[in-house]
Short mmCIF file of N, CA, C and O in Angstrom, two decimals:
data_model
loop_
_atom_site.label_atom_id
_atom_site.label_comp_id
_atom_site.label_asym_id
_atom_site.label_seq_id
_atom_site.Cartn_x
_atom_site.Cartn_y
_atom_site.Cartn_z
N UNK M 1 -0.12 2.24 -11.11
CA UNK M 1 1.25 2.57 -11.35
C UNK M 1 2.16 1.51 -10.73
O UNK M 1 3.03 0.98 -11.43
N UNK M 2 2.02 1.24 -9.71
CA UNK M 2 2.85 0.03 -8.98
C UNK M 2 2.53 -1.11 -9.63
O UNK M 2 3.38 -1.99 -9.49
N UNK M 3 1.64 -1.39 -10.26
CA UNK M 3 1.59 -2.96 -11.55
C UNK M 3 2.60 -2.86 -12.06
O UNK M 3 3.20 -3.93 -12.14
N UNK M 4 3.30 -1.66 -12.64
CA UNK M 4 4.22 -1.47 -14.00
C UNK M 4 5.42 -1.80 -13.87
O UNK M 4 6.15 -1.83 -14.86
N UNK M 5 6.17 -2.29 -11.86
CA UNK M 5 7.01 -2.95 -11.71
C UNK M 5 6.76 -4.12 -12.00
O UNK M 5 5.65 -4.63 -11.96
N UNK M 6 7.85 -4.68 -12.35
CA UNK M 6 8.33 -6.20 -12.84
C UNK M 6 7.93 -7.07 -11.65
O UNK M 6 7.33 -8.11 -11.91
N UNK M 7 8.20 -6.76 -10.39
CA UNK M 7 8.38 -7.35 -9.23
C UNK M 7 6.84 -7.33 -8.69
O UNK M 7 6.66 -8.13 -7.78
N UNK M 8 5.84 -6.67 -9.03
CA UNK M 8 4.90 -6.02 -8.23
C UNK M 8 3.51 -7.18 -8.97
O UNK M 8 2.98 -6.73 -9.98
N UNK M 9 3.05 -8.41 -8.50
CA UNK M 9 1.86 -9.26 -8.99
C UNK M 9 0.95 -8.19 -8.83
O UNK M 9 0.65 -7.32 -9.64
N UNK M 10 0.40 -8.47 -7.21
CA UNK M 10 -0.70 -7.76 -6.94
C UNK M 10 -0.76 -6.26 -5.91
O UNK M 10 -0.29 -6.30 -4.78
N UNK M 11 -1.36 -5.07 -6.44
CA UNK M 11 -1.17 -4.02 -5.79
C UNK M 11 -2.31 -3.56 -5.03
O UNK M 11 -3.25 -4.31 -5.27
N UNK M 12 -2.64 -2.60 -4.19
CA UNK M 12 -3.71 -2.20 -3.54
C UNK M 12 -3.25 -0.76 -2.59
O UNK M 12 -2.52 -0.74 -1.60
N UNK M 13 -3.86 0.25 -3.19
CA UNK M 13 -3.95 1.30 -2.14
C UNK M 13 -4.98 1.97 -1.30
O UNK M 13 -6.07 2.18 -1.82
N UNK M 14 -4.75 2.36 0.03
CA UNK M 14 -6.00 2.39 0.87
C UNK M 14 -5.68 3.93 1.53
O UNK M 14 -4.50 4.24 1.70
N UNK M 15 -6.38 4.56 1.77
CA UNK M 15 -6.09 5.51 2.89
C UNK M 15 -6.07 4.93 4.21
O UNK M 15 -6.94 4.17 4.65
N UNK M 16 -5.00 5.34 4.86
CA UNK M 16 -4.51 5.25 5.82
C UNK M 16 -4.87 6.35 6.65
O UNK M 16 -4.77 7.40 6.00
N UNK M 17 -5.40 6.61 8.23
CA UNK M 17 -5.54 7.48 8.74
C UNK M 17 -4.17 8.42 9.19
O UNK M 17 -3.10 7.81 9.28
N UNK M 18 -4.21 9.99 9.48
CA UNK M 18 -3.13 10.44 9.77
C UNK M 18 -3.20 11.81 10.56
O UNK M 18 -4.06 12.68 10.39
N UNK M 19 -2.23 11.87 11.40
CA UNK M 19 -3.09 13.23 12.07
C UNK M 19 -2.41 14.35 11.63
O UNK M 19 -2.51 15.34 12.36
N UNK M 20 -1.77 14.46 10.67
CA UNK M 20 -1.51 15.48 10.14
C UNK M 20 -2.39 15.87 8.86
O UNK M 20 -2.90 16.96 8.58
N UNK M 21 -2.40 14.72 8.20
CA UNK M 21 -2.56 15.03 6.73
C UNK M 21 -4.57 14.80 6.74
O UNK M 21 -5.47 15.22 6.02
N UNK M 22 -4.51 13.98 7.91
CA UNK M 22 -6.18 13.04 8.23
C UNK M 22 -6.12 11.92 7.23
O UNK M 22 -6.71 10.92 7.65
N UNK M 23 -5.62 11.78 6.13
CA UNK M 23 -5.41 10.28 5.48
C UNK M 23 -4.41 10.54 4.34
O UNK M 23 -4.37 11.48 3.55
N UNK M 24 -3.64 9.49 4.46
CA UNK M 24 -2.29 9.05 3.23
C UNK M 24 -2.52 7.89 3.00
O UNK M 24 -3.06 6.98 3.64
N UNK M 25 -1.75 8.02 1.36
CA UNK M 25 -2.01 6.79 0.73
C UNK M 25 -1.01 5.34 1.47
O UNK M 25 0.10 5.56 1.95
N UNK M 26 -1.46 4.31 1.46
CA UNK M 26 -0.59 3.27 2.02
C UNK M 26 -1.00 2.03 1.15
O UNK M 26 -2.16 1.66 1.03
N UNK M 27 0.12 1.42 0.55
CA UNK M 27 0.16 0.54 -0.59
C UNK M 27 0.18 -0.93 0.44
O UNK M 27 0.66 -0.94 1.57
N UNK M 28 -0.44 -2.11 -0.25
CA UNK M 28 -0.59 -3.28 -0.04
C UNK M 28 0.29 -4.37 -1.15
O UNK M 28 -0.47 -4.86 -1.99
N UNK M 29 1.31 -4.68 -1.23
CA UNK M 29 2.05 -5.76 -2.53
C UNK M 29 2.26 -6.81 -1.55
O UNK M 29 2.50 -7.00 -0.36
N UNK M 30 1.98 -7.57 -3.02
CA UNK M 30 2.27 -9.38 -2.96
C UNK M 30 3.12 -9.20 -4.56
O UNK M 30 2.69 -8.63 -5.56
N UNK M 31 4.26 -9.81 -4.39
CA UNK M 31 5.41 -9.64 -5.05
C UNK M 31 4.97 -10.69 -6.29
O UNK M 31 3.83 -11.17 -6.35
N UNK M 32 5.98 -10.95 -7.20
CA UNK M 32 5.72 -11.93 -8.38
C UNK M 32 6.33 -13.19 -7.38
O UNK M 32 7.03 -12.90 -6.41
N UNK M 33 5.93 -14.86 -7.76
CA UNK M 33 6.54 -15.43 -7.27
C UNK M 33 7.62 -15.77 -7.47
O UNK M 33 7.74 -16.42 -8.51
N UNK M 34 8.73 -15.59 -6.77
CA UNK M 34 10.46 -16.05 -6.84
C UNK M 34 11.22 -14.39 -6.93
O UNK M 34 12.43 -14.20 -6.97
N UNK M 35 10.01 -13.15 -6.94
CA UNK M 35 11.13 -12.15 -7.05
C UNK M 35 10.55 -11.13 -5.82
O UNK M 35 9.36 -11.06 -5.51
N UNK M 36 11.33 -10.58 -5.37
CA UNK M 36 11.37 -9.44 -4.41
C UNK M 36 12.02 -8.37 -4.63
O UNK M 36 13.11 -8.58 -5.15
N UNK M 37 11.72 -7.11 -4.40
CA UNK M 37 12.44 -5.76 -4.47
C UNK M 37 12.39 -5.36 -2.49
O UNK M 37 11.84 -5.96 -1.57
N UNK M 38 13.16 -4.22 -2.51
CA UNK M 38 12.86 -3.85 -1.30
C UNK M 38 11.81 -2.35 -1.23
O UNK M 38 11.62 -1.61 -2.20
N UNK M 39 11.23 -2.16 0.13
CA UNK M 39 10.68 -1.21 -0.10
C UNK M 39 11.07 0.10 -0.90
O UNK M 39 10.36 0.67 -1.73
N UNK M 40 12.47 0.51 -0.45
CA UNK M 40 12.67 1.84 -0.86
C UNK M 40 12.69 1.67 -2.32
O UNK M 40 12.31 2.57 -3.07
N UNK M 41 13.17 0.43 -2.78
CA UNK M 41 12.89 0.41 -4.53
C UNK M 41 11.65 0.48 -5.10
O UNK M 41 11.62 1.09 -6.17
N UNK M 42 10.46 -0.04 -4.63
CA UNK M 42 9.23 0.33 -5.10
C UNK M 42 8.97 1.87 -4.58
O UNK M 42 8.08 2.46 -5.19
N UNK M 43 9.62 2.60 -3.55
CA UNK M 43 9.00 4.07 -3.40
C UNK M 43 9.85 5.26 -4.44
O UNK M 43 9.42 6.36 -4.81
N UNK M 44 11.05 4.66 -4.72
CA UNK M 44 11.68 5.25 -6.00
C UNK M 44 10.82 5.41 -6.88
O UNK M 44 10.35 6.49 -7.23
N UNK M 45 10.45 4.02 -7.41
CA UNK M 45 9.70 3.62 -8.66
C UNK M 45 8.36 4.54 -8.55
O UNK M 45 7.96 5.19 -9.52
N UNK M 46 7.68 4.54 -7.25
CA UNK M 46 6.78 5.89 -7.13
C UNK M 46 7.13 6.98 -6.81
O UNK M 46 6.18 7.70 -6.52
N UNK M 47 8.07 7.42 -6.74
CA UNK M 47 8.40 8.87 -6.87
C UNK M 47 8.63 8.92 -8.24
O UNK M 47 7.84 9.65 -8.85
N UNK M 48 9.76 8.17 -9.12
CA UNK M 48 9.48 8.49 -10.36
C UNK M 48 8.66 9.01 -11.81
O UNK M 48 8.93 9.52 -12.89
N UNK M 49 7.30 8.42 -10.90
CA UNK M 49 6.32 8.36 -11.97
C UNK M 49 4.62 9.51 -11.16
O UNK M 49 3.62 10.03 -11.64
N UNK M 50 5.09 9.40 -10.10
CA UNK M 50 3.72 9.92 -9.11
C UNK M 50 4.40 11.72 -8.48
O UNK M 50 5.50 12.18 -8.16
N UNK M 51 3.02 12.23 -8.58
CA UNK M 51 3.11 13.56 -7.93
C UNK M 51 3.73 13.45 -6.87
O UNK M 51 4.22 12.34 -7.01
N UNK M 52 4.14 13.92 -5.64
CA UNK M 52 4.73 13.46 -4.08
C UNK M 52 3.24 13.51 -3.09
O UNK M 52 3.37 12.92 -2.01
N UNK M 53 2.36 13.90 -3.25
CA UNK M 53 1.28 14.01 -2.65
C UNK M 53 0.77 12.31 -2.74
O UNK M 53 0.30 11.67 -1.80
N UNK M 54 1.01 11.76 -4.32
CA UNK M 54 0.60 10.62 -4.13
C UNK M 54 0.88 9.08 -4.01
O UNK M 54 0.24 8.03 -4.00
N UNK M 55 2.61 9.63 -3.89
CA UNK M 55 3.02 8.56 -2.73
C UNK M 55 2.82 7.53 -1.86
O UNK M 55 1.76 7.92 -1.37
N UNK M 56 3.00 6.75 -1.42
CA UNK M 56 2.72 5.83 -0.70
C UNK M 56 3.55 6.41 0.42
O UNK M 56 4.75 6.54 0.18
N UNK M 57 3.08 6.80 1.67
CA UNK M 57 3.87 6.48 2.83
C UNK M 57 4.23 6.10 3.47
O UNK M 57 5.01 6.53 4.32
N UNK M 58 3.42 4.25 3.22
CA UNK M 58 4.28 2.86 3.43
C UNK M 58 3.97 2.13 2.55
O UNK M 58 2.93 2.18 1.88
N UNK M 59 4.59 1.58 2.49
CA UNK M 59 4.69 0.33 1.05
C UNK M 59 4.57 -1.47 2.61
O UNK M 59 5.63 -1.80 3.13
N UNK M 60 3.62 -2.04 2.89
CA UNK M 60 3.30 -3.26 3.25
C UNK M 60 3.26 -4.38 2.14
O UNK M 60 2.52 -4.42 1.15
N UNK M 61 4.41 -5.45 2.60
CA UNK M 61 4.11 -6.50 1.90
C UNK M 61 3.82 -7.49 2.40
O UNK M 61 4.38 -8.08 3.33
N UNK M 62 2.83 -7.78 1.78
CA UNK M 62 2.11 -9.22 2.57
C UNK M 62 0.63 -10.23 1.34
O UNK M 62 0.25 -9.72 0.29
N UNK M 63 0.34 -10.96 1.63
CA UNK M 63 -0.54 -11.66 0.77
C UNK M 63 -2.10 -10.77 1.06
O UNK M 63 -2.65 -10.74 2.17
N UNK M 64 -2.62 -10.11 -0.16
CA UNK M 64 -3.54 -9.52 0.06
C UNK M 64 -5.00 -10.40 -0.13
O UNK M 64 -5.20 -11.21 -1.03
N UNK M 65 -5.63 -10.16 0.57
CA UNK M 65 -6.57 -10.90 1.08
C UNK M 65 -7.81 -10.65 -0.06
O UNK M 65 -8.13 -9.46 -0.13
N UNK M 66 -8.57 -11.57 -1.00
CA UNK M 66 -8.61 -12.11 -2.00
C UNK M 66 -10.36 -12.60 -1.77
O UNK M 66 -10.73 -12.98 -0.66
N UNK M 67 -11.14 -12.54 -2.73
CA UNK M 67 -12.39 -12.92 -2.53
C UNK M 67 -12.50 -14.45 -3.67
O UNK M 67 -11.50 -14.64 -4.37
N UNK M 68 -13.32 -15.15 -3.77
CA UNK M 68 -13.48 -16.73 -4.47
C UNK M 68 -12.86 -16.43 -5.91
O UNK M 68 -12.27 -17.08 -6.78
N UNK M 69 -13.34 -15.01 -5.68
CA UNK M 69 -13.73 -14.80 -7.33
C UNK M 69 -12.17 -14.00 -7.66
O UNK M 69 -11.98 -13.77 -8.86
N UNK M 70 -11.28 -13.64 -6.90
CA UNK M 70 -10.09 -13.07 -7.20
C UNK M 70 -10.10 -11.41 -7.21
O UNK M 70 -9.28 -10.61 -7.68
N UNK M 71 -11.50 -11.17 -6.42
CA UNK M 71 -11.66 -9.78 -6.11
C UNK M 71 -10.62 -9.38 -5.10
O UNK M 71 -10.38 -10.17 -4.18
N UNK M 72 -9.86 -8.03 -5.19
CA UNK M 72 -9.42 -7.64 -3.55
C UNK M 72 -10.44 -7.32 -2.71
O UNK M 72 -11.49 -6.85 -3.13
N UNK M 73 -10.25 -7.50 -1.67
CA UNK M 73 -10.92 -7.13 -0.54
C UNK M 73 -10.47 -5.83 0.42
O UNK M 73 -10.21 -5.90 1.62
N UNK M 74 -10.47 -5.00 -0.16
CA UNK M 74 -10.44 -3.76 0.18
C UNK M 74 -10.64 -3.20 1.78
O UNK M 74 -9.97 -2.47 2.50
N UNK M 75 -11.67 -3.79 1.91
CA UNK M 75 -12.54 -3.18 3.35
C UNK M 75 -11.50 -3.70 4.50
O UNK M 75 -11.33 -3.16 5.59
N UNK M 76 -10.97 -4.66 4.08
CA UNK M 76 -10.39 -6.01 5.05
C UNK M 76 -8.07 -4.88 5.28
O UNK M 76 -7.22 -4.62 6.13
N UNK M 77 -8.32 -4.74 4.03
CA UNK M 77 -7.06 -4.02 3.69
C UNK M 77 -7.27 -2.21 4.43
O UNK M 77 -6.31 -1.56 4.85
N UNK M 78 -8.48 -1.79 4.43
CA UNK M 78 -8.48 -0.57 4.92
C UNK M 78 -8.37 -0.83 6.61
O UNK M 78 -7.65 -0.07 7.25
N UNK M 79 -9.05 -1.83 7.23
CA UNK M 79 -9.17 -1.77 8.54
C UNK M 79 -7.72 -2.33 8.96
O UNK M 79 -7.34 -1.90 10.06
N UNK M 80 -6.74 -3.29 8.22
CA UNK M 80 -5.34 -3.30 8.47
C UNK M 80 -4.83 -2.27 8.58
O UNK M 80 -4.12 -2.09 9.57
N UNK M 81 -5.02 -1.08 7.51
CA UNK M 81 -4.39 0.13 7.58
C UNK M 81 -5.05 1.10 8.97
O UNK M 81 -4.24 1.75 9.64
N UNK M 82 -5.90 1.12 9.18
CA UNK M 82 -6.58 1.57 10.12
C UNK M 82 -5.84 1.16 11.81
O UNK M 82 -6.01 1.87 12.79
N UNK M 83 -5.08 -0.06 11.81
CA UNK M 83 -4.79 -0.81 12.64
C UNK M 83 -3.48 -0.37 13.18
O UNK M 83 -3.01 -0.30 14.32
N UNK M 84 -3.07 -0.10 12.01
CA UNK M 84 -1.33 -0.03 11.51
C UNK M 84 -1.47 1.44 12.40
O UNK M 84 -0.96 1.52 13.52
N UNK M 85 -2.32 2.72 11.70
CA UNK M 85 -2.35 3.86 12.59
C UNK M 85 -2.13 3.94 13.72
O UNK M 85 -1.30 4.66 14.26
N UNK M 86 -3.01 3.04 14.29
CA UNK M 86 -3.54 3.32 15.93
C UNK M 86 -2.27 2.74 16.72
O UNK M 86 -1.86 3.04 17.84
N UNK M 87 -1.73 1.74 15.75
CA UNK M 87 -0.28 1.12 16.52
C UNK M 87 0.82 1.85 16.44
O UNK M 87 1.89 1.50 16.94
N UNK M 88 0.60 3.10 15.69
CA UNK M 88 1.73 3.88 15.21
C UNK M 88 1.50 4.97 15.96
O UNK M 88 2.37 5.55 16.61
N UNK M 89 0.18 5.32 15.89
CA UNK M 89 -0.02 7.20 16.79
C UNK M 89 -0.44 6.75 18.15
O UNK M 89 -0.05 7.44 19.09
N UNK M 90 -1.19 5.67 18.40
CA UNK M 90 -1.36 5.17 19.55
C UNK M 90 -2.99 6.00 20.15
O UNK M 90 -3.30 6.69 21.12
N UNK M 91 -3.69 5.45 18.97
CA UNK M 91 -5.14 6.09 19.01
C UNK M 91 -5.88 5.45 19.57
O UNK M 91 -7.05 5.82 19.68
#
């Protein structure tokens, strides 16, 4: 769903740990080159189109980390998110 912005190259969602919920979704974008949106405009754009359960409850932008072959690297993106938690709940 987050491809279908104009602004949005590459997307990636990971569970994120949480101590309420035990995991939420948390989005990974690398923007098109020369354009940017801000977060709350891509979480519009997912509320518009997504249940609220499946939300992003942060939208991170940054260059997602990429295998030879132009695979995402997922594992590498979950333990960021994993990271992001512990800096946030202080686990």
């Amino acid at each position: 769903m987050l491809y279908r912005h104009p602004a949005v190259m590459t997307a990636a969602v990971v569970d994120k740990p949480d101590p309420k919920w035990q995991e939420v979704p948390c989005a990974f974008i690398e923007f098109t080159q020369g354009v940017e949106v801000s977060v709350d405009d891509l979480l519009a754009h997912c509320r518009n189109e997504l249940a609220r359960f499946k939300v992003p409850k942060e939208i991170v932008i940054t260059e997602i980390p990429k295998t030879s072959t132009g695979k995402l690297q997922k594992f590498i993106l979950r333990d960021w998110a994993k990271e992001r938690a512990q800096a946030e709940f202080g686990e």
